[in-house]
Coordinates of C-alpha atoms and ligand atoms in Angstrom, one line a residue:
M1 CA 16.5 6.8 -11.8
P2 CA 18.3 4.2 -9.5
D3 CA 20.2 0.9 -10.6
L4 CA 17.5 -1.7 -11.0
E5 CA 20.4 -4.7 -10.8
L6 CA 20.8 -4.2 -7.2
P7 CA 22.0 -7.5 -5.9
L8 CA 19.8 -10.4 -4.6
L9 CA 20.7 -12.0 -1.1
P10 CA 19.6 -16.0 -0.9
L11 CA 18.8 -16.2 2.5
P12 CA 19.7 -19.5 4.6
T13 CA 16.8 -22.2 4.1
R14 CA 16.0 -25.8 5.3
V15 CA 14.2 -26.2 2.2
D16 CA 15.6 -28.6 -0.2
P17 CA 17.1 -26.4 -3.5
A18 CA 15.5 -29.5 -5.4
N19 CA 12.3 -28.8 -4.2
T20 CA 11.0 -26.2 -6.9
A21 CA 7.5 -26.4 -5.3
A22 CA 8.4 -24.1 -2.1
P23 CA 6.9 -20.7 -2.4
R24 CA 9.9 -18.1 -3.7
L25 CA 9.6 -14.8 -2.0
L26 CA 11.4 -12.2 -2.3
I27 CA 11.9 -9.5 1.0
I28 CA 12.5 -6.1 -0.6
Y29 CA 13.9 -3.4 2.6
T30 CA 13.4 0.1 2.2
G31 CA 13.8 1.4 5.9
G32 CA 11.8 1.8 8.4
T33 CA 11.9 1.8 12.2
V34 CA 12.1 -2.3 11.3
G35 CA 15.6 -1.5 10.5
M36 CA 16.7 1.0 12.8
A37 CA 19.2 1.8 15.4
V38 CA 19.8 4.8 17.6
N39 CA 22.8 7.2 16.7
R40 CA 25.0 9.1 19.1
K41 CA 22.2 11.7 19.4
G42 CA 19.7 9.2 20.6
E43 CA 17.7 9.6 17.4
L44 CA 16.3 6.4 15.5
V45 CA 17.7 6.0 12.1
P46 CA 17.8 3.7 9.6
M47 CA 20.4 1.1 8.9
Q48 CA 21.7 -1.6 6.2
F49 CA 20.1 -4.5 6.6
R50 CA 21.8 -7.2 4.5
R51 CA 22.2 -10.1 7.3
L52 CA 18.6 -10.0 8.4
D53 CA 18.9 -13.6 8.7
R54 CA 21.0 -12.8 11.7
K55 CA 18.5 -11.0 13.7
M56 CA 15.7 -13.6 12.5
P57 CA 17.2 -17.1 12.8
E58 CA 13.8 -18.1 12.6
L59 CA 13.3 -17.4 8.9
A60 CA 15.2 -20.2 8.0
R61 CA 12.8 -22.6 9.2
L62 CA 10.4 -21.5 7.5
P63 CA 9.1 -23.5 4.2
F64 CA 10.0 -20.8 1.3
Q65 CA 13.1 -20.0 -0.4
L66 CA 13.8 -16.2 0.3
S67 CA 15.7 -14.0 -0.7
L68 CA 16.7 -10.2 0.1
L69 CA 17.0 -7.0 -1.7
S70 CA 17.8 -4.2 0.0
L71 CA 17.8 -0.5 -1.1
P72 CA 21.0 1.2 -1.3
E73 CA 19.9 4.1 1.3
P74 CA 17.2 3.1 3.5
I75 CA 15.1 5.7 4.5
D76 CA 12.5 6.6 7.1
S77 CA 9.5 6.4 5.5
S78 CA 8.8 10.0 6.1
N79 CA 11.2 11.0 3.4
V80 CA 9.5 8.7 0.7
T81 CA 8.6 10.1 -2.9
P82 CA 6.7 9.4 -5.4
A83 CA 9.8 8.4 -7.1
D84 CA 10.7 6.0 -4.7
W85 CA 7.4 4.5 -5.4
L86 CA 8.1 4.2 -9.1
F87 CA 11.7 2.9 -8.6
L88 CA 9.8 0.4 -5.8
A89 CA 7.1 -0.7 -9.0
Q90 CA 9.9 -1.0 -11.2
L91 CA 12.0 -3.3 -9.0
I92 CA 9.2 -5.9 -8.5
G93 CA 8.6 -5.6 -11.9
R94 CA 12.1 -6.7 -12.9
H95 CA 11.8 -9.4 -10.6
Y96 CA 8.2 -10.7 -11.3
A97 CA 8.7 -13.8 -12.8
D98 CA 11.1 -15.1 -10.7
F99 CA 9.5 -14.8 -7.2
D100 CA 5.5 -15.8 -5.9
G101 CA 5.3 -13.1 -4.0
F102 CA 6.9 -9.5 -2.6
V103 CA 7.2 -8.7 0.8
V104 CA 8.5 -4.9 1.4
L105 CA 9.7 -4.0 4.6
H106 CA 9.0 0.0 4.7
G107 CA 8.4 2.9 7.3
T108 CA 5.2 2.8 9.2
D109 CA 4.6 6.7 8.4
T110 CA 3.9 6.8 5.0
M111 CA 3.3 2.7 4.6
A112 CA -0.3 3.7 3.6
Y113 CA 0.4 6.3 0.9
S114 CA 3.3 3.8 -0.8
A115 CA 0.8 0.5 -0.6
A116 CA -2.1 2.8 -2.6
A117 CA 0.6 4.3 -4.5
L118 CA 2.0 0.7 -6.1
S119 CA -1.9 -0.5 -5.9
Y120 CA -2.5 2.2 -9.0
V121 CA 1.3 1.7 -10.8
L122 CA 1.3 -2.2 -10.8
E123 CA -1.7 -2.4 -13.1
H124 CA -3.2 -6.2 -13.1
L125 CA -0.9 -7.7 -10.4
G126 CA -1.3 -11.1 -10.0
K127 CA 0.7 -11.9 -7.5
P128 CA 0.9 -10.9 -3.5
V129 CA 2.9 -7.7 -2.9
V130 CA 2.6 -7.2 1.3
F131 CA 3.7 -4.1 3.2
T132 CA 4.9 -4.4 6.5
G133 CA 6.9 -3.3 8.9
A134 CA 7.4 -2.7 12.8
Q135 CA 6.6 -0.2 15.8
V136 CA 9.9 -1.4 17.5
P137 CA 13.3 -2.1 15.9
V138 CA 14.1 -5.9 14.9
G139 CA 16.9 -5.9 17.1
A140 CA 15.1 -5.1 20.0
N141 CA 13.5 -6.9 23.1
R142 CA 9.8 -6.4 22.4
S143 CA 10.1 -5.9 18.7
D144 CA 6.6 -6.5 16.7
A145 CA 9.3 -7.0 13.4
Q146 CA 9.5 -10.9 14.0
R147 CA 5.7 -11.6 13.9
N148 CA 5.0 -9.3 11.2
I149 CA 7.4 -10.3 8.7
I150 CA 6.8 -14.1 9.6
T151 CA 3.1 -13.5 8.7
A152 CA 3.3 -11.3 5.9
L153 CA 5.4 -13.9 4.1
E154 CA 3.1 -16.7 4.8
I155 CA 0.1 -14.6 3.6
A156 CA 2.5 -13.7 0.5
A157 CA 3.3 -17.2 -0.1
A158 CA -0.2 -18.4 0.7
R159 CA -2.7 -20.2 -2.0
H160 CA -6.0 -21.6 -1.8
P161 CA -6.3 -25.4 -0.3
R162 CA -8.1 -26.9 -3.2
A163 CA -7.5 -24.7 -6.3
H164 CA -4.2 -23.6 -5.4
T165 CA -4.2 -20.4 -6.9
V166 CA -2.7 -17.1 -5.3
R167 CA -4.7 -16.0 -2.3
V168 CA -4.1 -12.5 -1.9
P169 CA -3.0 -11.0 -5.3
E170 CA -3.4 -7.6 -4.6
V171 CA -1.2 -4.8 -2.8
S172 CA -1.7 -5.2 1.0
V173 CA -0.4 -4.0 4.5
F174 CA -0.2 -6.6 7.2
F175 CA 0.6 -5.3 10.9
N176 CA 0.0 -6.7 14.3
D177 CA -2.7 -8.7 13.3
I178 CA -4.9 -7.6 10.1
L179 CA -4.0 -7.5 6.6
I180 CA -5.5 -4.6 4.7
R181 CA -6.4 -3.7 1.2
G182 CA -3.4 -1.3 0.0
T183 CA -6.0 1.5 -1.0
R184 CA -7.6 1.1 2.6
A185 CA -4.9 1.4 5.0
K186 CA -4.5 4.1 7.5
K187 CA -1.8 4.7 10.0
V188 CA -4.0 5.6 13.2
E189 CA -1.7 4.8 15.8
S190 CA 2.2 5.5 16.9
Q191 CA 2.6 4.1 20.0
Q192 CA 0.8 0.9 20.3
F193 CA 1.4 -1.9 18.1
A194 CA -2.0 -2.1 16.2
A195 CA -0.8 0.7 13.9
F196 CA -3.4 0.2 10.9
R197 CA -7.0 0.6 10.5
S198 CA -8.7 -0.9 7.3
E199 CA -10.6 2.3 6.0
N200 CA -14.5 1.7 5.3
Y201 CA -13.8 -2.0 4.1
P202 CA -13.3 -5.4 5.7
P203 CA -9.7 -6.6 6.3
L204 CA -8.6 -9.2 3.5
A205 CA -7.4 -11.2 6.6
R206 CA -7.0 -11.7 10.5
A207 CA -3.8 -13.0 12.0
G208 CA -4.6 -15.0 15.0
I209 CA -3.5 -18.5 16.2
G210 CA -4.5 -19.4 12.9
L211 CA -4.8 -17.0 9.5
D212 CA -8.3 -16.6 8.5
F213 CA -8.7 -15.3 5.0
D214 CA -12.1 -13.4 3.9
D215 CA -11.4 -14.8 0.5
K216 CA -15.3 -12.7 -1.0
S217 CA -13.3 -9.2 0.3
I218 CA -9.9 -10.3 -1.9
R219 CA -9.9 -8.7 -5.4
L220 CA -9.7 -11.9 -8.3
L221 CA -8.9 -10.4 -11.3
P222 CA -8.7 -12.1 -14.6
G223 CA -5.1 -13.0 -15.9
A224 CA -3.9 -10.2 -17.6
R225 CA 0.1 -9.1 -17.8
L226 CA 1.2 -6.9 -15.3
Q227 CA 2.0 -3.5 -16.2
V228 CA 4.2 -1.0 -14.2
H229 CA 3.3 2.3 -15.1
T230 CA 6.6 4.7 -15.1
N231 CA 4.9 8.4 -14.3
L232 CA 3.3 10.0 -11.3
E233 CA 2.2 13.7 -11.8
T234 CA 3.4 15.5 -8.5
G235 CA 1.7 18.4 -9.2
V236 CA -0.8 17.5 -6.2
A237 CA -2.1 19.1 -3.0
V238 CA -4.3 18.5 0.2
L239 CA -6.4 21.3 1.3
R240 CA -8.1 20.2 4.5
L241 CA -10.8 22.7 5.7
F242 CA -11.1 24.0 9.2
P243 CA -13.9 26.6 10.6
G244 CA -12.1 30.0 10.1
I245 CA -10.0 29.1 7.0
T246 CA -9.6 32.3 5.2
E247 CA -9.4 32.8 1.2
A248 CA -5.8 33.5 1.3
V249 CA -5.0 30.2 2.3
V250 CA -7.3 28.4 0.3
S251 CA -6.2 31.0 -2.9
A252 CA -2.8 30.2 -2.1
I253 CA -3.0 26.1 -2.2
L254 CA -5.3 26.3 -5.3
G255 CA -3.3 28.6 -7.1
V256 CA 0.0 27.0 -6.5
A257 CA 1.8 27.1 -10.1
G258 CA 1.6 24.1 -11.5
L259 CA -1.1 22.4 -9.6
R260 CA -3.0 19.7 -11.5
G261 CA -5.0 18.1 -8.9
C262 CA -6.5 18.6 -5.0
V263 CA -7.8 16.7 -2.8
L264 CA -10.5 19.0 -0.6
E265 CA -10.9 17.4 2.9
T266 CA -14.3 18.1 3.6
Y267 CA -16.7 17.6 6.7
G268 CA -19.2 15.1 7.1
S269 CA -20.2 13.8 4.2
G270 CA -18.7 15.9 1.6
N271 CA -20.3 19.3 3.0
A272 CA -18.1 23.0 2.7
P273 CA -18.8 26.6 3.2
T274 CA -21.2 28.2 0.8
A275 CA -19.2 31.6 1.4
P276 CA -19.4 33.4 -2.4
W277 CA -15.4 33.6 -2.0
F278 CA -14.8 30.1 -1.3
L279 CA -16.7 29.1 -4.2
Q280 CA -15.1 31.4 -6.5
C281 CA -11.4 29.9 -5.5
L282 CA -12.9 26.5 -6.7
A283 CA -14.2 27.6 -9.4
A284 CA -11.2 29.9 -10.5
A285 CA -9.3 26.6 -9.7
R286 CA -11.4 24.3 -12.0
A287 CA -10.8 26.9 -14.7
R288 CA -7.1 26.8 -14.7
G289 CA -8.0 22.7 -15.2
V290 CA -7.5 22.0 -11.9
W291 CA -8.9 18.5 -10.8
L292 CA -10.6 18.6 -7.1
L293 CA -11.7 15.2 -5.6
N294 CA -13.9 16.0 -2.6
V295 CA -12.9 13.4 0.5
S296 CA -14.4 13.4 3.5
Q297 CA -12.4 14.3 7.1
C298 CA -14.9 11.8 8.6
E299 CA -12.9 7.9 9.1
E300 CA -16.3 6.0 7.9
G301 CA -18.9 7.0 5.9
R302 CA -19.0 8.3 2.5
V303 CA -19.1 11.7 0.5
V304 CA -22.7 12.3 -0.8
Q305 CA -22.5 15.2 -3.1
G306 CA -25.6 17.4 -3.1
K307 CA -27.1 15.3 0.4
Y308 CA -26.7 19.2 1.7
E309 CA -27.2 22.7 0.5
T310 CA -23.5 22.8 1.9
S311 CA -22.2 20.2 -1.1
A312 CA -25.4 20.8 -4.0
H313 CA -23.2 23.2 -5.9
F314 CA -20.1 20.9 -5.9
A315 CA -21.0 18.8 -8.9
D316 CA -21.9 22.3 -11.1
L317 CA -18.1 23.4 -10.6
G318 CA -17.1 19.7 -11.6
I319 CA -15.8 18.6 -8.4
I320 CA -15.4 14.7 -8.0
G321 CA -17.1 13.1 -4.8
G322 CA -14.5 10.8 -3.4
D323 CA -16.9 8.4 -2.3
D324 CA -15.5 6.2 0.8
I325 CA -11.7 6.9 0.1
T326 CA -9.1 7.5 1.9
T327 CA -6.9 10.5 1.8
E328 CA -3.6 8.4 1.0
A329 CA -5.3 6.5 -1.6
A330 CA -7.1 9.6 -3.1
V331 CA -3.6 11.9 -3.1
T332 CA -1.6 9.3 -4.9
K333 CA -5.3 8.1 -7.3
L334 CA -4.6 11.9 -8.2
M335 CA -1.1 11.7 -8.7
F336 CA -1.7 7.9 -11.0
V337 CA -4.4 9.0 -12.8
L338 CA -3.0 12.9 -13.8
G339 CA -0.1 11.0 -14.9
L340 CA -1.6 8.8 -17.3
G341 CA -1.9 12.2 -19.8
L342 CA -5.6 11.5 -20.8
G343 CA -7.9 14.1 -22.3
E344 CA -10.9 16.0 -20.2
E345 CA -13.4 12.9 -20.4
R346 CA -11.3 10.1 -19.8
T347 CA -9.4 11.5 -16.5
R348 CA -12.8 12.2 -15.4
Q349 CA -14.2 8.5 -15.6
L350 CA -11.2 7.4 -14.3
L351 CA -11.4 9.7 -11.0
T352 CA -14.8 8.6 -10.7
Q353 CA -14.1 4.8 -11.2
D354 CA -13.1 2.1 -8.8
L355 CA -9.6 1.3 -10.0
R356 CA -7.9 -0.5 -7.1
G357 CA -10.8 -1.4 -5.0
E358 CA -10.4 2.4 -3.1
I359 CA -14.2 3.0 -3.4
T360 CA -17.5 1.3 -2.9
L361 CA -19.6 2.2 -5.4
Ligands
LIG1 N1 9.6 6.8 11.3 C1 9.0 5.4 11.1 C2 9.4 5.4 9.7 O1 8.2 5.3 8.9 C3 8.1 4.6 11.8 C4 7.9 3.0 11.4 O2 8.7 2.6 10.8 N2 7.6 2.7 12.8 O3 10.0 5.1 8.9

């Protein structure tokens, strides 16, 4: 794991350093379009981002104490790995006591996976961790970075008007005009600014002229100490069904050496072929101890195993219905739960339960 002691750069501010009431926020830059520039071949590549304040002088006008931490090698988020998620979680844990909230600048391509992964790994989170980024780099005309970053910072600093308690103590994604729970986010658009959607759950807040929080949708958990988990199981796969999928494809994916879990992307409310070869492939994987999580290809609605004959056999095979979970949350949930190394019964319990607001039971 890279060195956790990365330098923090305090950003210029008009806040009086003696004003201890001003929220202290840490911006963690990981890469993504937000900090990209065009290389000689005309491709967008991530840049170092030490002088964010030069690109966004308006940051100094915010009533916050801001610090910036840049990862040594910023990445296009298509290159993100579970090891990066564990490192990011460790970094947040390392600085948890010193800041009131965190804003993670991240590429949009895999932001939904990263936000879901961090939701699992940061157990008992009591402070905001807001992921954001941009569709157009921060230096460019018409960039959406300024708006996204400033609003994400305001969300990370937000407190309940009366109780002054933390308003969004969750991992979330803020993009364009909505705040989404980390385990409910999905990238749905690669050209427009409204790149994310909240799947099967209301947005936690909407940003218009004002910031409108939906407090009843935000998870408020009884205070407990933050626990930063340090392991994710990487032996997972996604098997997306389509009419015509062959036995060779299914058995190859489910037969991968070291496979511990697989998200089965099924049709409609969790339905799949009933052909004997297909059921045999699933049964063989289960016999080898592979956990199968049934997730619908539909963007709305939920998996109801047994509603149709075409999903009735799943329960007998020990396949877990994923309810209304997204594939992004399902992949990272499998990585997290299987990474805990628990016994059969406890693993099944955790995979079935709502752990971080990822399913509506
Ligand atoms: N390829 C970029 C990334 O995910 C896309 C973006 O950030 N808008 O890093």
